Tab-separated table of C-alpha atoms in Angstrom:
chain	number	residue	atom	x	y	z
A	1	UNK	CA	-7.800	7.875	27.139
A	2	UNK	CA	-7.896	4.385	26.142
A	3	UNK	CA	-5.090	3.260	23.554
A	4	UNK	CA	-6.035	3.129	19.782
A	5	UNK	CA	-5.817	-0.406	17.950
A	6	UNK	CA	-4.803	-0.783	14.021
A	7	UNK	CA	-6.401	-3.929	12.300
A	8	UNK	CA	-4.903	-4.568	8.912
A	9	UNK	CA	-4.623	-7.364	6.517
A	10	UNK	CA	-1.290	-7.674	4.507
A	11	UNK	CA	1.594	-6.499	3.604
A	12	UNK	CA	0.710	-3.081	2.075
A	13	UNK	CA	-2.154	-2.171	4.810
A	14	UNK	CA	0.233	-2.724	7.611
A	15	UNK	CA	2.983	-0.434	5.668
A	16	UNK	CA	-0.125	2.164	5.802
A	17	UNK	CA	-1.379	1.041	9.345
A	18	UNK	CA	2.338	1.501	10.732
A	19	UNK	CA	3.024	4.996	9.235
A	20	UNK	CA	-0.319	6.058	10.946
A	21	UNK	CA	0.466	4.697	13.974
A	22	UNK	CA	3.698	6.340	13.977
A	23	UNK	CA	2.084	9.974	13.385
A	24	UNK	CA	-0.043	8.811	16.627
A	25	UNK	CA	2.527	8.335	18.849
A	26	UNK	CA	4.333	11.350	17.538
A	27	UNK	CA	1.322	13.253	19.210
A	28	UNK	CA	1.397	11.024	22.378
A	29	UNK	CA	-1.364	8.895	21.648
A	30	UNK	CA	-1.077	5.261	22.915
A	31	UNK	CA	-1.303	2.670	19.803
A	32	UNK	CA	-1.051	-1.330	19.221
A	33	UNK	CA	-1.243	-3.584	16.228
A	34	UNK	CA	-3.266	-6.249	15.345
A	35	UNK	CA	-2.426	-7.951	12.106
A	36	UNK	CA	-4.165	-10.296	10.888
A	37	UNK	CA	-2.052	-12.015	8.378
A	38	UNK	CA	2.079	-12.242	8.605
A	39	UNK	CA	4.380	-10.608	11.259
A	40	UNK	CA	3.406	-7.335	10.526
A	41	UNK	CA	7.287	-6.351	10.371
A	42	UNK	CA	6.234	-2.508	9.094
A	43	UNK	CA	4.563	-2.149	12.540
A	44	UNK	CA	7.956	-4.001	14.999
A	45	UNK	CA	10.235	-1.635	12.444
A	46	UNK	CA	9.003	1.712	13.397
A	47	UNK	CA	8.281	0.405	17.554
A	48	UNK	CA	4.742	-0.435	17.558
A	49	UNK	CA	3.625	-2.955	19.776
A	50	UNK	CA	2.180	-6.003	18.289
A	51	UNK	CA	-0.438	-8.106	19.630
A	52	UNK	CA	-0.745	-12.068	20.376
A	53	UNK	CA	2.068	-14.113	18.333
A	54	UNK	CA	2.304	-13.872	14.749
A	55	UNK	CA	3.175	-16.204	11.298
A	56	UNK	CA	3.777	-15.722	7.718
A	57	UNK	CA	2.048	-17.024	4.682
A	58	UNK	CA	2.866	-18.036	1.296
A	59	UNK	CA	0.390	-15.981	-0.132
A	60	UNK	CA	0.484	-12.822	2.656
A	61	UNK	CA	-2.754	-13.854	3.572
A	62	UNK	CA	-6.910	-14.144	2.429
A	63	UNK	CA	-6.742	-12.289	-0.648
A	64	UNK	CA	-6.887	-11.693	-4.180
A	65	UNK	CA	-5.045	-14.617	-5.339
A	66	UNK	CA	-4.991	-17.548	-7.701
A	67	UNK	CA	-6.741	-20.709	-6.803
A	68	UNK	CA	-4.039	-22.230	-6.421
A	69	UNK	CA	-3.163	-19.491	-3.771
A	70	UNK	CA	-6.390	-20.378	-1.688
A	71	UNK	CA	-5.647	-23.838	-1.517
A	72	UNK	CA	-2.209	-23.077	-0.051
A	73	UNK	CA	-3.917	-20.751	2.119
A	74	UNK	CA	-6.395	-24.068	3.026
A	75	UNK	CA	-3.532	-25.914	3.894
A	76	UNK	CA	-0.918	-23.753	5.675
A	77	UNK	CA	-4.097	-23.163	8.077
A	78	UNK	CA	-4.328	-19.378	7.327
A	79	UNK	CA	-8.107	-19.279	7.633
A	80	UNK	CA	-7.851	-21.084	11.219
A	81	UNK	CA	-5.031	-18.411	12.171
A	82	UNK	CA	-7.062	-15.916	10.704
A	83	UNK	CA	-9.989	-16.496	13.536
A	84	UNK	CA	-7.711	-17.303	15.997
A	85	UNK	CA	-6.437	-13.566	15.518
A	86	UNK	CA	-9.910	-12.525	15.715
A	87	UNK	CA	-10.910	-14.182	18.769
A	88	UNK	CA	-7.594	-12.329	20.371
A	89	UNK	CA	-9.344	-9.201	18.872
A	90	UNK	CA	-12.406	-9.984	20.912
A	91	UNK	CA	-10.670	-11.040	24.274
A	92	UNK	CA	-8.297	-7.355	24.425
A	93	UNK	CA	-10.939	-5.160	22.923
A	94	UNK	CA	-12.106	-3.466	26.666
A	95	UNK	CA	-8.272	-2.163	26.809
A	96	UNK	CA	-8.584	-0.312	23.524
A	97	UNK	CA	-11.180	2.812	22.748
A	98	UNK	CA	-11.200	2.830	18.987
A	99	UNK	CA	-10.091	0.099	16.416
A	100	UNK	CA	-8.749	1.863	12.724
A	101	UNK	CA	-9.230	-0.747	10.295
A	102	UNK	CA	-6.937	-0.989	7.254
A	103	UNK	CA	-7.647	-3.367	4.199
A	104	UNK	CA	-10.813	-4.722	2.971
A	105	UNK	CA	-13.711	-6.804	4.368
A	106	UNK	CA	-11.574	-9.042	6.694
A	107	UNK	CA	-10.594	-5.598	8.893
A	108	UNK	CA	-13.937	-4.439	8.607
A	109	UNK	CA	-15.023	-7.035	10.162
A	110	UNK	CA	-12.523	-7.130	12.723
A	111	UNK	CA	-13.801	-3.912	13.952
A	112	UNK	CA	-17.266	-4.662	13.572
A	113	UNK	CA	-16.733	-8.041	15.621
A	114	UNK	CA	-14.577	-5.858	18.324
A	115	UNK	CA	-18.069	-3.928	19.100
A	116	UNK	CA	-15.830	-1.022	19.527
A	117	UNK	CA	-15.881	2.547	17.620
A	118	UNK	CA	-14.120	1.913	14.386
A	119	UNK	CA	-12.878	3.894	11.640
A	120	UNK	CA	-12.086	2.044	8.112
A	121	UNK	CA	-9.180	2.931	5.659
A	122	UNK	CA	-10.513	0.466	2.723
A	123	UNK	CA	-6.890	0.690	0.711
A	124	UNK	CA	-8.120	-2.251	-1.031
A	125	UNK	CA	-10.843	-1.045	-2.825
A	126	UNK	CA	-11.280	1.464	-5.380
A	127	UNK	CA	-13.929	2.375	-7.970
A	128	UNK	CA	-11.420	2.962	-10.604
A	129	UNK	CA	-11.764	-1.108	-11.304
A	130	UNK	CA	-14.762	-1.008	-12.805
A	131	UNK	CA	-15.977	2.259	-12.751
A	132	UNK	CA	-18.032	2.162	-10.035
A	133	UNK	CA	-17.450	0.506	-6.769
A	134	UNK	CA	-18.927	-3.013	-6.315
A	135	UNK	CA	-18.406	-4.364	-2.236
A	136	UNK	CA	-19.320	-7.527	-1.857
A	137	UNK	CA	-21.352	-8.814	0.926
A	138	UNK	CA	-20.923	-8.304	3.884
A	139	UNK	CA	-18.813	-5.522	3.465
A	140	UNK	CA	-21.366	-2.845	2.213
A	141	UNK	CA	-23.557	-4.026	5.196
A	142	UNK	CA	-20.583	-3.555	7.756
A	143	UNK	CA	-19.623	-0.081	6.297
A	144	UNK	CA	-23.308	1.293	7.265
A	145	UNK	CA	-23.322	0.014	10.853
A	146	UNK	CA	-23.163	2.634	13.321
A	147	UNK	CA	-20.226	1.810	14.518
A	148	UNK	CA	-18.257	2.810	11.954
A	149	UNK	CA	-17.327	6.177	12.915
A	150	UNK	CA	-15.067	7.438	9.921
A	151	UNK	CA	-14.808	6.115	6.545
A	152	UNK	CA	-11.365	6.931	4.283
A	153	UNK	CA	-11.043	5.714	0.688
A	154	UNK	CA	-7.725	5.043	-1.278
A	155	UNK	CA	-8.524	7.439	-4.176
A	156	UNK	CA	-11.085	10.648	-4.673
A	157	UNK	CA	-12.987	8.924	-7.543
A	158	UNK	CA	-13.875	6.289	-4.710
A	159	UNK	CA	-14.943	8.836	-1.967
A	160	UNK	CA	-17.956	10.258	-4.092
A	161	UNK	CA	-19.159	6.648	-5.543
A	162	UNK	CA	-18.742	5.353	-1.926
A	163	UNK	CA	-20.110	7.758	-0.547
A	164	UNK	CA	-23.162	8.146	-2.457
A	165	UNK	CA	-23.947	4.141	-2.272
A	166	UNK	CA	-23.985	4.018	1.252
A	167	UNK	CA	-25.230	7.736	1.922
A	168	UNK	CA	-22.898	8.799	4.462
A	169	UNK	CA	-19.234	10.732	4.225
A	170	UNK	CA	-16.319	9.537	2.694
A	171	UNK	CA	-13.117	10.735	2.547
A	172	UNK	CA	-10.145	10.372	0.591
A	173	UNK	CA	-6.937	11.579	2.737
A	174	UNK	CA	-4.347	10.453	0.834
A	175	UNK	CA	-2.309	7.244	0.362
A	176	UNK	CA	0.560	6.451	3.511
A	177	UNK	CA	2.237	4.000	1.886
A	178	UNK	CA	3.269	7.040	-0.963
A	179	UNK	CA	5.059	9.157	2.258
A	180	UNK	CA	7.692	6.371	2.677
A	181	UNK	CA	9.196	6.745	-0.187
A	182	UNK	CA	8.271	10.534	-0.843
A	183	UNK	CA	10.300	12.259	1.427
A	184	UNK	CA	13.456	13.369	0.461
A	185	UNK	CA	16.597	12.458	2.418
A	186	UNK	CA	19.576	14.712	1.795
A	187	UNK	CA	22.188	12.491	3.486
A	188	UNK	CA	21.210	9.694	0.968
A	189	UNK	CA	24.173	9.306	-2.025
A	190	UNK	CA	21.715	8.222	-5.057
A	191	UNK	CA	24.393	7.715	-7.037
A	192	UNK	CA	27.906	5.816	-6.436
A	193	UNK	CA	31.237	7.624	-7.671
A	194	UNK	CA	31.136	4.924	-10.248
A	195	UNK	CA	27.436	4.692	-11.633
A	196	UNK	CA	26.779	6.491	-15.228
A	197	UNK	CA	25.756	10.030	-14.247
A	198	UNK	CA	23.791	10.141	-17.763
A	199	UNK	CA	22.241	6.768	-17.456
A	200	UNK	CA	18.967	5.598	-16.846
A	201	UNK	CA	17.966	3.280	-14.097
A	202	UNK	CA	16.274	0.226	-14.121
A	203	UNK	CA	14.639	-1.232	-10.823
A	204	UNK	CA	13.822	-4.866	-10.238
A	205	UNK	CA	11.337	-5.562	-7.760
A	206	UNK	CA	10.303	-8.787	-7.628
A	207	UNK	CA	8.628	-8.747	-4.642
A	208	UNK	CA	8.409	-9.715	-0.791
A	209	UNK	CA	7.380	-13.229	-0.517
A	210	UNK	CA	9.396	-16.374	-1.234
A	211	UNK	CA	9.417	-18.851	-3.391
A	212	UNK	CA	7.313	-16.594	-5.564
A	213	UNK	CA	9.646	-13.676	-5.407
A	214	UNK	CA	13.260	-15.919	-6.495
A	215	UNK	CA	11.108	-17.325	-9.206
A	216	UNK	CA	10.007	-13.862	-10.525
A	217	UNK	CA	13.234	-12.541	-10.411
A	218	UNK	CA	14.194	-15.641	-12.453
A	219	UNK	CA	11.996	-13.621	-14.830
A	220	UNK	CA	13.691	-10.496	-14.879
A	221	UNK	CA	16.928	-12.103	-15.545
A	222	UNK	CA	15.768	-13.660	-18.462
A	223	UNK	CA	14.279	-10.604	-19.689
A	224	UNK	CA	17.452	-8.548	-19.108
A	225	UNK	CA	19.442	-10.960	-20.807
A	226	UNK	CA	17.219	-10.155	-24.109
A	227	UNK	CA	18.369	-6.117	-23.568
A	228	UNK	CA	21.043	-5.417	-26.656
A	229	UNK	CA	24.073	-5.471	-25.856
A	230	UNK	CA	24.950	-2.251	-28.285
A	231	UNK	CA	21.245	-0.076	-26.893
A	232	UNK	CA	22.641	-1.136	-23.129
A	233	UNK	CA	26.034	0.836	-24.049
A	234	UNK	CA	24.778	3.729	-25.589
A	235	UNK	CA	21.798	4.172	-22.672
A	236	UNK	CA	24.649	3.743	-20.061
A	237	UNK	CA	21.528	2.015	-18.270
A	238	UNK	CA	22.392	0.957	-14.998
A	239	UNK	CA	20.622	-2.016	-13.182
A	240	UNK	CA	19.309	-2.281	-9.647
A	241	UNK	CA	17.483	-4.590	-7.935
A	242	UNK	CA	15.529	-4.128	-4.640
A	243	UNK	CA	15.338	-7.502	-2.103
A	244	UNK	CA	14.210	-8.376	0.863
A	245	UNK	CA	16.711	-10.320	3.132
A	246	UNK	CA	14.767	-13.519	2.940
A	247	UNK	CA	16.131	-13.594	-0.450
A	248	UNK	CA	19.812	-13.786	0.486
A	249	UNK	CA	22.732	-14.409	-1.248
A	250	UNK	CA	22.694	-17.982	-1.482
A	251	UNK	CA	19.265	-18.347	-3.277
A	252	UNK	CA	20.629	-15.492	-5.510
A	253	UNK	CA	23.804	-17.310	-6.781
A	254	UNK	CA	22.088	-20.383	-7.131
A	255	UNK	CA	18.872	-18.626	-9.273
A	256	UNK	CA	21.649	-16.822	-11.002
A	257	UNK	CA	23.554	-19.826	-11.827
A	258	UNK	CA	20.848	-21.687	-13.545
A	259	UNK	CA	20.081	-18.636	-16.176
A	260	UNK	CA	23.874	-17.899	-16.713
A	261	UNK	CA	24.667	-15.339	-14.507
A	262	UNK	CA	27.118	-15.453	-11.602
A	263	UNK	CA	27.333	-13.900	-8.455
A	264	UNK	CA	30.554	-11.364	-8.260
A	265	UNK	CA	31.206	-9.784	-5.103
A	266	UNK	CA	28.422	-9.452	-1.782
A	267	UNK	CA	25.903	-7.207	-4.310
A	268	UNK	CA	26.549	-7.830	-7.796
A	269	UNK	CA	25.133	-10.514	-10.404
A	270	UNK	CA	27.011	-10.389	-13.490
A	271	UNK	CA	25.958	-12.077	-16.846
A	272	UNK	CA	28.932	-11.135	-20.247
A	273	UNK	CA	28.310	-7.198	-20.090
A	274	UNK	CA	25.517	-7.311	-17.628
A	275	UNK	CA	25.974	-6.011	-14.722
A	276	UNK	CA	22.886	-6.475	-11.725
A	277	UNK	CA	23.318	-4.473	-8.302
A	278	UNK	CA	22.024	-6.087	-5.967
A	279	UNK	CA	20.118	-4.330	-2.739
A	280	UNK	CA	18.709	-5.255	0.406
A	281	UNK	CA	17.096	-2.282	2.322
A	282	UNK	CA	17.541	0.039	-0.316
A	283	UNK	CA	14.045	0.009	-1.595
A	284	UNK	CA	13.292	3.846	-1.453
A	285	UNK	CA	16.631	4.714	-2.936
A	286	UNK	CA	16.062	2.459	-5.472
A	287	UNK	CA	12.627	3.196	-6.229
A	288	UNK	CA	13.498	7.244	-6.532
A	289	UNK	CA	16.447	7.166	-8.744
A	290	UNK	CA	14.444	4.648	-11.553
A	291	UNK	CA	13.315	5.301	-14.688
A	292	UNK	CA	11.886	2.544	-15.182
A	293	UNK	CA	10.276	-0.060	-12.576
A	294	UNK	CA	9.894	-3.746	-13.734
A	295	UNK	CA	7.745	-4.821	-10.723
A	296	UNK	CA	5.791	-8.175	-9.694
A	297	UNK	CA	4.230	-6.380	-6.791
A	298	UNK	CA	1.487	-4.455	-5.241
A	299	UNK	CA	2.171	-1.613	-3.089
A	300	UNK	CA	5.690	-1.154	-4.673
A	301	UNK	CA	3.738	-0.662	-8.136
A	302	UNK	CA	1.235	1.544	-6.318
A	303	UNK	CA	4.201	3.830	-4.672
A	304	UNK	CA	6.159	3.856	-7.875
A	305	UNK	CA	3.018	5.153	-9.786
A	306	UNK	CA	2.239	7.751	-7.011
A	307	UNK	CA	6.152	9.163	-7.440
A	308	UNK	CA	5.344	9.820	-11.242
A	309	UNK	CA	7.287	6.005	-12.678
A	310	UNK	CA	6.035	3.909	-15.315
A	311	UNK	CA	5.752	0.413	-14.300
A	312	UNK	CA	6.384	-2.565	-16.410
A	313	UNK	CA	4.332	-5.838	-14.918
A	314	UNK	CA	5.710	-9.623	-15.537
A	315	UNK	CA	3.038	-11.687	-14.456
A	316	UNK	CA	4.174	-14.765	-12.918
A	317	UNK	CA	2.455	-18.056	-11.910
A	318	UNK	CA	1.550	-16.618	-8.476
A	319	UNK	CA	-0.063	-17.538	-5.672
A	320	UNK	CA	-0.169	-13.729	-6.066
A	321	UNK	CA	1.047	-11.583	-8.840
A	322	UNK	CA	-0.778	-13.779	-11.595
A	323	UNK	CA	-1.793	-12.647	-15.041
A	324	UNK	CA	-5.262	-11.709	-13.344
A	325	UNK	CA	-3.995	-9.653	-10.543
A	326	UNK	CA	-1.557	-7.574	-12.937
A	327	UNK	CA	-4.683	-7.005	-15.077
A	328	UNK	CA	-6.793	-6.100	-12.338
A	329	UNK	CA	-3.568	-3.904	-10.965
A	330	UNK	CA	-3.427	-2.114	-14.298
A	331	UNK	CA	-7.140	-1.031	-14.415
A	332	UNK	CA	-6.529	0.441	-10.688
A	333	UNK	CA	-3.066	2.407	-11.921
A	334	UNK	CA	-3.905	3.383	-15.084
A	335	UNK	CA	-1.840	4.001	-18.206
A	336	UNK	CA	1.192	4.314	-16.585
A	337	UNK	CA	1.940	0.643	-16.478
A	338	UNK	CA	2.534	-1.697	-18.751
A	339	UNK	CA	2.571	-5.397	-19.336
A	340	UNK	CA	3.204	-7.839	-22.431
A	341	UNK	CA	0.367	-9.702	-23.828
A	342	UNK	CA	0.929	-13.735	-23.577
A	343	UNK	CA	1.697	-16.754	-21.268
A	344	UNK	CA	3.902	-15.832	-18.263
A	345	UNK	CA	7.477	-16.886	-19.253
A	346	UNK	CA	7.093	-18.253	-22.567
A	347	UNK	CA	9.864	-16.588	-24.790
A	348	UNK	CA	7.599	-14.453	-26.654
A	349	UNK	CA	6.330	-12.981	-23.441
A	350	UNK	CA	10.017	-12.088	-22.162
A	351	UNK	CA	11.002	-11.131	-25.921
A	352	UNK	CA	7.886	-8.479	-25.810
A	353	UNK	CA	8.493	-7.229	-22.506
A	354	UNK	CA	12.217	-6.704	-23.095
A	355	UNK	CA	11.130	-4.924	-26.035
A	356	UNK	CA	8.932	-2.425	-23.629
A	357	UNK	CA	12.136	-1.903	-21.630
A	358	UNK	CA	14.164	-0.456	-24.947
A	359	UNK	CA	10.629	1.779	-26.030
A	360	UNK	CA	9.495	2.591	-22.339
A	361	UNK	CA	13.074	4.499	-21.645
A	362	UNK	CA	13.755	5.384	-25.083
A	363	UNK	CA	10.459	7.707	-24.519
A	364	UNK	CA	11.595	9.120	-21.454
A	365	UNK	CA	15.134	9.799	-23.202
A	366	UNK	CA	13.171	11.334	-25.869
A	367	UNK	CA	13.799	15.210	-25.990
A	368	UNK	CA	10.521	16.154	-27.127
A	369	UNK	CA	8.999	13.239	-26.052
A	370	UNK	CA	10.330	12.915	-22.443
A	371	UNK	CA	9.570	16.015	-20.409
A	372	UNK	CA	5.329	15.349	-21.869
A	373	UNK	CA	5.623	11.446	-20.389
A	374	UNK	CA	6.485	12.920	-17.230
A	375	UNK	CA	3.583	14.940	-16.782
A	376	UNK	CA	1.466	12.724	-17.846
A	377	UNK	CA	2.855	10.162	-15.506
A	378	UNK	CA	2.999	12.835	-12.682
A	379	UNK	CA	-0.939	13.279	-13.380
A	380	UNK	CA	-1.778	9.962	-13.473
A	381	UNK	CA	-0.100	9.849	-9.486
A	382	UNK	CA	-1.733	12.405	-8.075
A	383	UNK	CA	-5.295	10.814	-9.525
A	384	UNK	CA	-4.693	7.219	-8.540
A	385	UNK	CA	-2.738	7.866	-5.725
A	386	UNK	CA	-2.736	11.100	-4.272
A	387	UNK	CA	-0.140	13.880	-3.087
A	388	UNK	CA	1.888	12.873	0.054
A	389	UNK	CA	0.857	13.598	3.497
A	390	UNK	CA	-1.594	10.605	3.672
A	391	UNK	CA	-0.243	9.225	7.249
A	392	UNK	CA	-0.446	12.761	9.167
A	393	UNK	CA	-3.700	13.614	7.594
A	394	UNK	CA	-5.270	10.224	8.640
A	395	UNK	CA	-3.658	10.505	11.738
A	396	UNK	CA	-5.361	14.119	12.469
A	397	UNK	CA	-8.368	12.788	11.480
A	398	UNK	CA	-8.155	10.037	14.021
A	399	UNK	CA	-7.384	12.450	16.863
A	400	UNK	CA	-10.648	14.164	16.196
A	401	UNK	CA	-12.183	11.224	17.051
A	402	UNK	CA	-10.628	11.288	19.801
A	403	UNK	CA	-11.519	14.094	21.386
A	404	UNK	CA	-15.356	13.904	20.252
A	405	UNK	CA	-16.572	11.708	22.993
A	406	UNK	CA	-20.047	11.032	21.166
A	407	UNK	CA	-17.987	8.775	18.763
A	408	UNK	CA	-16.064	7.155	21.515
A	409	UNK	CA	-19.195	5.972	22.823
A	410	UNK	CA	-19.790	2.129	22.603
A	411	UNK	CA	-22.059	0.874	19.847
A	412	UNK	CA	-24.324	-2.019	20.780
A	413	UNK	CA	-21.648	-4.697	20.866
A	414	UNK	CA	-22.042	-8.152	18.181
């Protein structure tokens, strides 16, 4: 049996993609990786072989971004790498028997252009934007050739539109990305000896990739520097923020610097009675033990909603996480998160969202109050997002596949 391929395009699909492949070799099927934008790090972490020689982009590749995000894509030559990957798709595609594409149109195409089987995970998509799913062209095309095997959706209200515009099955399996942080690890301390055992937690996740990530935590500081002194006390609300090591220590002390805070110790950012932990590969422990998640990202927002957390967005000046892409981000989550109305970083628009900090975790505090959010919020997961068990359930699916050799069969090649 020939070895099975993933395609994906960004951060969050090859989070997904990975997972999957790592329920595939867990039953002894043969996998490799083909991103098509960044190093796809998710798939090196957890051992999967990774095709052809990779780079990063500013923006994490041909996306929904600002304009001024395309034209950095224009210039760092991400549309020239992006064929370039591609054509490496083309040349290897006799070693592999059956592409899984994760993403949107870009990994669609990808396994149209391989002229192998393909199944499609469109993560990137969902009917919950508008109400009913609109693909552009030439992804609704793509999606009806016949050799797309398998189609899975990233919600259930997607898998009945989908699947009765293009008049074939659709299936929603679940969400990986929600089983990384879903499954409970005994061994792990949540709390230090010293942390508030009756205090909230507030998580800062500013994101993956710099500079837009050091310039949205800029944000957060400013916005936690708004927080009461006296409402901090009495919460006993303890801060945490989640990085990834390409914002180090150094950036951090200088960011810090600049908006009055300084950097005490290897983790902590202190500012008068504020105190900031600071964490690098800590994201699921983080993300688990919050109340509260103030978040300029995408698949972080989309795992925090899935675990039941309200989100509170502060929309930045991009390439990626700009006003339109938290709006658009809020339509696809729901009512669970939050954002404050006005120009990104104007003091009005920190004022208001510290303001949603004090209200969002007085509710949860709230006796009567409280235990209701947290249904609701628990609902709201398991519509947008789904339960967890996405990455063995896709994974079973794909070994169907494999053993049916009518869908193995090459389709008439492009």
């Amino acid at each position: 049996m020939k070895p099975v391929l993933l395609l994906s395009n960004g951060h969050g699909e090859d989070l997904s993609g990975a997972l999957v492949a790592a329920q595939l070799i867990q039953q002894g099927i043969s996998v490799a990786a083909l991103p098509l934008v960044g190093h796809g790090n998710p798939y090196r972490q957890l051992g999967v072989p990774v095709l052809g020689r990779t780079r990063s982009c500013s923006t994490g590749g041909l996306g929904y971004t600002s304009l001024a995000g395309r034209l950095s894509e224009l210039m760092e030559g991400q549309l020239l790498y992006v064929l370039g990957r591609l054509l490496l798709l083309r040349r290897h595609r006799r070693h592999y028997g059956l592409v899984v594409a994760v993403g949107d149109v870009l990994a669609v195409l990808g396994g149209w252009l391989s002229g192998l089987p393909t199944a499609v995970y469109l993560v990137a998509y969902s009917s919950h934007y508008e109400g009913r799913l609109r693909l552009s062209w030439p992804c609704g095309w793509l999606l009806g050739r016949p050799s797309i095997r398998a189609i899975w959706s990233r919600d259930s209200l997607t898998a009945t539109d989908l699947a009765q515009q293009l008049a074939r099955p659709v299936h929603f399996l679940g969400n990986p990305f929600l089983d990384v942080v879903s499954a409970a690890n005994p061994h792990r301390q949540q709390h230090p000896p010293d942390a508030v055992a009756a205090g909230l937690e507030l998580a800062l996740v500013p994101g993956s990739r710099l500079p837009e990530a050091a310039r949205n935590l800029g944000l957060m500081l400013q916005v936690l520097a708004l927080l009461p002194d006296n409402w901090m006390q009495v919460q006993g609300l303890r801060l945490r923020a989640t990085l990834v090591p390409d914002l180090d220590r150094r950036r951090i002390a200088q960011l810090g610097q600049s908006l009055g805070w300084r950097l005490e110790g290897e983790d902590r950012l202190v500012r008068g009675p504020l105190l900031l932990e600071l964490g690098w590969g800590q994201f699921t422990e983080i993300l688990r033990g919050a109340a509260l998640v103030l978040c300029t990202a995408g698949t972080a927002a989309e795992q925090a909603v899935g675990l039941g957390k309200p989100v509170l967005q502060l929309a930045g000046r991009g390439p990626q996480f700009t006003a339109g892409f938290a709006e658009a981000q809020r339509r696809l989550l729901g009512p669970g998160v939050h954002c404050a109305p006005g120009p990104s970083g104007q003091a009005r628009t920190l004022a208001t969202s510290a303001h949603l900090v004090q209200s969002l975790l007085d509710q949860q505090r709230d006796p009567h109050h409280g235990p209701r959010l947290q249904r609701e919020l628990a609902a709201i997961g398991l519509e947008r997002i789904g339960r967890p068990g996405g990455s063995a359930a896709m994974a079973s699916a794909i070994m169907e596949l494999l053993a049916d050799p009518a869908a193995l069969t090459s389709p008439n090649r492009p």
